[in-house]
PDB file of C-alpha atoms in Angstrom:
ATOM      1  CA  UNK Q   1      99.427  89.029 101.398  1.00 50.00           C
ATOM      2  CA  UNK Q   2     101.929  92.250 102.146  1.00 53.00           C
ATOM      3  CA  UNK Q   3     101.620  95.116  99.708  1.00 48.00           C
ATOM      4  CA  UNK Q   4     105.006  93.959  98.273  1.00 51.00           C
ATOM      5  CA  UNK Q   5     104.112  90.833  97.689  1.00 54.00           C
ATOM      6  CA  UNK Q   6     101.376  91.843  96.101  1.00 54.00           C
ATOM      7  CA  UNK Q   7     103.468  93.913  93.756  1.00 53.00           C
ATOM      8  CA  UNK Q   8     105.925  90.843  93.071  1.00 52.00           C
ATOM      9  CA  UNK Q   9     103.271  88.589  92.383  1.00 55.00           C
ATOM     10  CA  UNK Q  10     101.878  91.128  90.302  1.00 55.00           C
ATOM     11  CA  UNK Q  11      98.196  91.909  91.924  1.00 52.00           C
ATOM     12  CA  UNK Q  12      97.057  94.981  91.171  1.00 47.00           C
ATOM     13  CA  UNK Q  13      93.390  96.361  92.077  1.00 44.00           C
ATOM     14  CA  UNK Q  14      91.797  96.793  88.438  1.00 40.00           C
ATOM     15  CA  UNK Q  15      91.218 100.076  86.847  1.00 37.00           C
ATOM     16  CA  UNK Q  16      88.669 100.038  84.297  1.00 37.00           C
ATOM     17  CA  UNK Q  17      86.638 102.623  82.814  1.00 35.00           C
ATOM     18  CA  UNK Q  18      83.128 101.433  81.548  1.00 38.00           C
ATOM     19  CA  UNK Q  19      82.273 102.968  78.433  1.00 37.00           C
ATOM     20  CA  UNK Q  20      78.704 102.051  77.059  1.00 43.00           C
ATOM     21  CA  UNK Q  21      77.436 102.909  73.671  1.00 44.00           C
ATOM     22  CA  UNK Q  22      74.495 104.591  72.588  1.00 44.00           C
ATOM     23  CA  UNK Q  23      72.387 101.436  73.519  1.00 46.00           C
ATOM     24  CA  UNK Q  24      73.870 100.897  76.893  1.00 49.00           C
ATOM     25  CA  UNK Q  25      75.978  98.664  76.121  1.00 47.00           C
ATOM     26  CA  UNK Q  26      79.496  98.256  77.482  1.00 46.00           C
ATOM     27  CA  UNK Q  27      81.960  99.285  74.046  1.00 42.00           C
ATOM     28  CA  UNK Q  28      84.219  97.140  72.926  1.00 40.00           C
ATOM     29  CA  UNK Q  29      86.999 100.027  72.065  1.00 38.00           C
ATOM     30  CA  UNK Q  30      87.515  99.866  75.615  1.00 41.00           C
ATOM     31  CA  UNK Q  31      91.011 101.016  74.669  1.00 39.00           C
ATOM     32  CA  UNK Q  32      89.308 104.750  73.889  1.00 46.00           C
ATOM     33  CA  UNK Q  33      92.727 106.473  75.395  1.00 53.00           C
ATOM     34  CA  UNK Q  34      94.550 104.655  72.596  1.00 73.00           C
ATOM     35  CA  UNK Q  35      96.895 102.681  74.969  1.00 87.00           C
ATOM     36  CA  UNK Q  36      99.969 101.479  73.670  1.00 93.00           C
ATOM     37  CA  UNK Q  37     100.151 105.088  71.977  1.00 91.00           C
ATOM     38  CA  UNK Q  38      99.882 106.201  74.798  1.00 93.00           C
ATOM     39  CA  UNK Q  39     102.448 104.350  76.288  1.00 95.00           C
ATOM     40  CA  UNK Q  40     105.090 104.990  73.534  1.00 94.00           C
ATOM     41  CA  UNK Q  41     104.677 108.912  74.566  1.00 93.00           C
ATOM     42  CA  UNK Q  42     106.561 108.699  77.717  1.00 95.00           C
ATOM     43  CA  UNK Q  43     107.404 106.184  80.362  1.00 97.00           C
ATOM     44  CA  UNK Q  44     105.372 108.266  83.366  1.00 96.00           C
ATOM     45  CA  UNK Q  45     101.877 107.384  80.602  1.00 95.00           C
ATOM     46  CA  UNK Q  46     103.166 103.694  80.610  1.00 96.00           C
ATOM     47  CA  UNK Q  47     103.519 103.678  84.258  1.00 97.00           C
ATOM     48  CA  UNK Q  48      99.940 105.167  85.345  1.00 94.00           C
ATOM     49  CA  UNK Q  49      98.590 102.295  82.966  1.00 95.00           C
ATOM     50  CA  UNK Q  50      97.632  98.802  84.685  1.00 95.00           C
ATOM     51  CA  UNK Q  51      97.859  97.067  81.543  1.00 94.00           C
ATOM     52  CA  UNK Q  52     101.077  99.236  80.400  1.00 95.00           C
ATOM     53  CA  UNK Q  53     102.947  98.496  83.928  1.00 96.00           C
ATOM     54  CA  UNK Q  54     101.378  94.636  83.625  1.00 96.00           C
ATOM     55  CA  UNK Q  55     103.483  94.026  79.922  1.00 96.00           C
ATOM     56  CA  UNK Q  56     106.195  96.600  81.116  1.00 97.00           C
ATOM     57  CA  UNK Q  57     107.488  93.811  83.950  1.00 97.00           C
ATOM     58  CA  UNK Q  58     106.934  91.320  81.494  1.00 97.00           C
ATOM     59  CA  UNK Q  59     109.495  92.400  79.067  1.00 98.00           C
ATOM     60  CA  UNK Q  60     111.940  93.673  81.958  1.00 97.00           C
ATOM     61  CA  UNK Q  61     111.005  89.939  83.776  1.00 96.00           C
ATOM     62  CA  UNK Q  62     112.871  88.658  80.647  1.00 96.00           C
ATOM     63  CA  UNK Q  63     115.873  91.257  80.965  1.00 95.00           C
ATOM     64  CA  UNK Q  64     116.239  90.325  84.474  1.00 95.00           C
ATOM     65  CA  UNK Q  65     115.334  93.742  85.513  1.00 95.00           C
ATOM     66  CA  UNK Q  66     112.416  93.477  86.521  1.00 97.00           C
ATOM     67  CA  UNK Q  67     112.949  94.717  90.106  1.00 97.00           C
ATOM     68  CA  UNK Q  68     113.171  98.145  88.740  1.00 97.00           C
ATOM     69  CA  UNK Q  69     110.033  99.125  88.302  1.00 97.00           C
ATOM     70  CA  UNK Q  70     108.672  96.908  91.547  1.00 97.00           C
ATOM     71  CA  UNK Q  71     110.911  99.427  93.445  1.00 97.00           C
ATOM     72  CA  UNK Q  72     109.578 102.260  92.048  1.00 97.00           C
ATOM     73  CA  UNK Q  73     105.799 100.671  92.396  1.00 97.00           C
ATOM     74  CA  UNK Q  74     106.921 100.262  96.041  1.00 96.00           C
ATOM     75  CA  UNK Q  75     108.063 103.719  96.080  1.00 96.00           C
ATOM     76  CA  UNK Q  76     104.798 105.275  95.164  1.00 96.00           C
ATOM     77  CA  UNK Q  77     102.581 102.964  97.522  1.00 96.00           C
ATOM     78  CA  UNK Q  78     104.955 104.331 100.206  1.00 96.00           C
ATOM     79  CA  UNK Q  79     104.558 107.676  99.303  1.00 96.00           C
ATOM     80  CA  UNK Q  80     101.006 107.077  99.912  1.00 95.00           C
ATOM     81  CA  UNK Q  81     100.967 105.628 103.537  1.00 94.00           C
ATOM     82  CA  UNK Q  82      99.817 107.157 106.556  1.00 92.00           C
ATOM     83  CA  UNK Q  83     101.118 107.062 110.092  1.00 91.00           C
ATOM     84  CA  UNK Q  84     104.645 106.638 111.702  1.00 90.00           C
ATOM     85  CA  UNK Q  85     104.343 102.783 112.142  1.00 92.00           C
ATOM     86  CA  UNK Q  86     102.942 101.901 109.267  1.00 94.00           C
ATOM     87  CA  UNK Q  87     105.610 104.169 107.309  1.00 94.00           C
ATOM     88  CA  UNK Q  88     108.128 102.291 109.306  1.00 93.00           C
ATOM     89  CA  UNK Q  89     106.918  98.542 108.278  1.00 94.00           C
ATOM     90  CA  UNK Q  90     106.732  99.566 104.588  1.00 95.00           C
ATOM     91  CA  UNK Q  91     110.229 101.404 104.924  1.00 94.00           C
ATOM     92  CA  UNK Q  92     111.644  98.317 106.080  1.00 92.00           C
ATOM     93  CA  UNK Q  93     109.860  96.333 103.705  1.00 94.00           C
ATOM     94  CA  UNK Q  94     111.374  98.048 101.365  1.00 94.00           C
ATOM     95  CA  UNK Q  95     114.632  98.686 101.923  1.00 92.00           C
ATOM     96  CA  UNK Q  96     114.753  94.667 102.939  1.00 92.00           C
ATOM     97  CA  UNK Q  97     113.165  94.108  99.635  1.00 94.00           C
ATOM     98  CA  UNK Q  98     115.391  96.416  97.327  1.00 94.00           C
ATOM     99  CA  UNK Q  99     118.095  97.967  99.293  1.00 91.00           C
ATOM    100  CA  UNK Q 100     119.648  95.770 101.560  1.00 88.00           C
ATOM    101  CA  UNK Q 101     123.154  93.723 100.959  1.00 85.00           C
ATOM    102  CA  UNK Q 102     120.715  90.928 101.532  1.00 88.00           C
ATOM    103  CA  UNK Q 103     117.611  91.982  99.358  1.00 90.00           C
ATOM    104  CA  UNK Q 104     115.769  89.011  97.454  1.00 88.00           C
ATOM    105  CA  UNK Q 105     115.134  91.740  94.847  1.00 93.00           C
ATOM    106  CA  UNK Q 106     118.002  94.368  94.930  1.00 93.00           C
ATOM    107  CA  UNK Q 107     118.066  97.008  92.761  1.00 94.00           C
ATOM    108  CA  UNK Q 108     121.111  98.792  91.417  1.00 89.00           C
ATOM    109  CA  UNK Q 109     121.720 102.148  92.973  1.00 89.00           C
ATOM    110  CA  UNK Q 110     124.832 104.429  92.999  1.00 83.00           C
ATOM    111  CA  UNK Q 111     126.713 103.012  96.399  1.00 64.00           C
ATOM    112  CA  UNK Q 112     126.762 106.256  98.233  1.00 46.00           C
ATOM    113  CA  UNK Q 113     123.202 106.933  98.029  1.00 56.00           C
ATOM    114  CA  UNK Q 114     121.810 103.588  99.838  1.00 60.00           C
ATOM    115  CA  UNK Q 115     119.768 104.174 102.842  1.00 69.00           C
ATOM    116  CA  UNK Q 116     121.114 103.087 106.239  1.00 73.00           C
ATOM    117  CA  UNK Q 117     118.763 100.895 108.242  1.00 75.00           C
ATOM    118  CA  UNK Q 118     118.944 103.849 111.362  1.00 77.00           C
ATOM    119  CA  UNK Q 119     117.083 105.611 109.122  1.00 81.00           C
ATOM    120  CA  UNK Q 120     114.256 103.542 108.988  1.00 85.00           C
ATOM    121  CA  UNK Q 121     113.393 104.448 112.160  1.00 85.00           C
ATOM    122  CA  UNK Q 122     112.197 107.941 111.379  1.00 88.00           C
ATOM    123  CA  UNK Q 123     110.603 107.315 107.820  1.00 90.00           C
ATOM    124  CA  UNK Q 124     109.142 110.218 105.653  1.00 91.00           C
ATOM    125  CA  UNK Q 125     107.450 110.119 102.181  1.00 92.00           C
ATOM    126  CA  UNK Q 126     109.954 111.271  99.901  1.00 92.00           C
ATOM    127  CA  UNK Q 127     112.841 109.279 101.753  1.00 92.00           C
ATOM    128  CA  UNK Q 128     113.301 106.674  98.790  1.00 93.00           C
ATOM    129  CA  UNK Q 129     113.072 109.822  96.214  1.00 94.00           C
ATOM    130  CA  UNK Q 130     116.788 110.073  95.312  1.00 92.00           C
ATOM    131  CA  UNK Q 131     116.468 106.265  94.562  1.00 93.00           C
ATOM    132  CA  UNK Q 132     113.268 105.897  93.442  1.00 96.00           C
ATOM    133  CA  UNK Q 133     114.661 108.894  90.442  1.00 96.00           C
ATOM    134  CA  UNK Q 134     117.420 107.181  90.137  1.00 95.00           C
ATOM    135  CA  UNK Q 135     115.655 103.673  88.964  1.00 96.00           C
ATOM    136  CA  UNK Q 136     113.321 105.894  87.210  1.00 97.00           C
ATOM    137  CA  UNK Q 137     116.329 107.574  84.724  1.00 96.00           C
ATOM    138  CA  UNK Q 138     117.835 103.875  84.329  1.00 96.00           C
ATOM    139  CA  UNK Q 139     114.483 102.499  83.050  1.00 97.00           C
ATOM    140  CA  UNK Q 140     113.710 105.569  81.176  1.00 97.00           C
ATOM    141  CA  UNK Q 141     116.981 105.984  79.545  1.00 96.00           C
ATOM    142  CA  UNK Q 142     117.708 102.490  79.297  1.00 94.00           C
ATOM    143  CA  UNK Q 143     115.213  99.459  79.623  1.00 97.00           C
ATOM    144  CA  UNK Q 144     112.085 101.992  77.535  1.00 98.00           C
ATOM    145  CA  UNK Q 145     113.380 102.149  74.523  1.00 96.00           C
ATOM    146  CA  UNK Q 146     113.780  98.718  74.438  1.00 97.00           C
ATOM    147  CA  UNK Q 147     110.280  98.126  75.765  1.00 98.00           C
ATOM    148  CA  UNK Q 148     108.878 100.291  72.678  1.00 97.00           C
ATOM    149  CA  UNK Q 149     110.893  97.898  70.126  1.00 97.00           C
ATOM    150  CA  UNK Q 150     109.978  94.442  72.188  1.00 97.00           C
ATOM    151  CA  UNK Q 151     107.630  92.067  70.706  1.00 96.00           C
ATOM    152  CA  UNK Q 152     105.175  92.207  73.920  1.00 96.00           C
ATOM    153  CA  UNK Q 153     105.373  96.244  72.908  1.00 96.00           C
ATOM    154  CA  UNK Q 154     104.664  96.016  69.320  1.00 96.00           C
ATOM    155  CA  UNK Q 155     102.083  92.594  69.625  1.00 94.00           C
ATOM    156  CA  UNK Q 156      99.950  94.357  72.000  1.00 93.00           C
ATOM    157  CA  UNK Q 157     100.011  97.102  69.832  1.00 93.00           C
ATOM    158  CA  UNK Q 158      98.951  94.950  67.103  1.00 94.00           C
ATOM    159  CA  UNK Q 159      96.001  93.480  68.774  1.00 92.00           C
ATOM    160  CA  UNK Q 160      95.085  96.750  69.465  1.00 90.00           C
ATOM    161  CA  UNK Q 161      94.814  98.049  66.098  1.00 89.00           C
ATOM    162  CA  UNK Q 162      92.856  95.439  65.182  1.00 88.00           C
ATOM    163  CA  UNK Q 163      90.281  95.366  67.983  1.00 85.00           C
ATOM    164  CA  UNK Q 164      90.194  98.873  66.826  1.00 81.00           C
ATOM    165  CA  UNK Q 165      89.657  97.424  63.133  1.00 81.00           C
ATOM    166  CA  UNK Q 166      87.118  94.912  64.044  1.00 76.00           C
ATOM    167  CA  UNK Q 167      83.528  95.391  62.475  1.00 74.00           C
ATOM    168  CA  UNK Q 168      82.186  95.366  66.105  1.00 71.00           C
ATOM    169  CA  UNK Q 169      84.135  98.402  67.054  1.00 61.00           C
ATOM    170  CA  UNK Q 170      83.547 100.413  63.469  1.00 59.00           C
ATOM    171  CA  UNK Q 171      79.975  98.882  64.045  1.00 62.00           C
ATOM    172  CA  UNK Q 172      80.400 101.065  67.934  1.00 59.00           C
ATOM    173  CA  UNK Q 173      82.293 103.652  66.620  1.00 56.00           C
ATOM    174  CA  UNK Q 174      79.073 104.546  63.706  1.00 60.00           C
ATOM    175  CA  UNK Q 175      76.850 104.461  66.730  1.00 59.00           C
ATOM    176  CA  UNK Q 176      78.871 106.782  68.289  1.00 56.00           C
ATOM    177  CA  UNK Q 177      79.418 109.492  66.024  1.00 57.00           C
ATOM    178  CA  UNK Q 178      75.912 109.054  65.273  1.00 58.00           C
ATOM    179  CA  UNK Q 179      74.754 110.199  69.155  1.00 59.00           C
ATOM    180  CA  UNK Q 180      76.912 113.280  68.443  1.00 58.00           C
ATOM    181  CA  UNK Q 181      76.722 114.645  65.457  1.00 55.00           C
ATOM    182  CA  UNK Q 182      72.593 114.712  65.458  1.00 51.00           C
TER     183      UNK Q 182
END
């Protein structure tokens, strides 16, 4: 499985925090950063969330957009590679993925600032930037706001609150404050 298809497909290694109470045992708040709160602050919190990138493609999946933000996942992976052949696999990858005439997945850039494929040969880090910014502004500006008014926004958020609500998490929470206010 390629790193892009990986990102279609939507596998993403898990990031979890483990947060145990005062007996040891794992908390069910496990939502202690708060988020779809967090999410509603700005699109870069919903973007360096799992679970906030996760329902993010699934309300752009049903906008038909959802190639936006797998560019811009792409993007950051890339930034993130090491060595000139690997750079130039992902590079193509990418720009076969998202750039091309012929992409399965093309996203919509301004005309003049698509890559040429000569300058896959010599990739760098930041040689998707001006696109990558320029998918980030459309999502921000455009497909976000929606996001924070969608029902997969504001159901999460729901469920949420009342995990939060739940007499197992007050029940959590008591033990909590109880470890540090002693």
């Amino acid at each position: 499985l390629s790193w892009s298809e990986a990102l279609l497909l939507g596998v993403f290694p898990p990031i979890r925090l483990k947060i145990n109470d005062s007996e040891g045992h794992p908390s069910s708040s496990h939502q202690t950063l708060k988020g779809t709160s967090k999410w509603a602050t700005s699109l870069e919190n919903l973007l360096e969330d799992p679970e906030g990138v996760k329902r993010f493609r699934e309300f752009l999946k049903k906008e038909f957009s959802e190639e936006n933000v797998l560019f811009w996942l792409a993007c950051e992976e890339f930034k993130k590679t090491q060595g000139k052949k690997q750079m130039q696999e992902k590079a193509k990858e990418i720009y076969m993925t998202f750039l091309s005439s012929k992409a399965s997945s093309q996203v919509n850039v301004e005309g003049q600032s698509r890559l040429s494929e000569t300058i896959l040969e010599t990739p760098h880090p930041l040689m998707f930037q001006k696109l990558q910014d320029q998918i980030f502004n459309l999502m921000k500006y455009d497909s976000y706001s929606r996001f924070l008014k969608s029902d997969i926004f504001l159901n999460h958020k729901k469920s949420e609150e009342q995990e939060e609500n739940s007499p197992e998490a007050q029940t959590a929470a008591k033990r909590a404050s109880r470890i540090y206010n002693t």
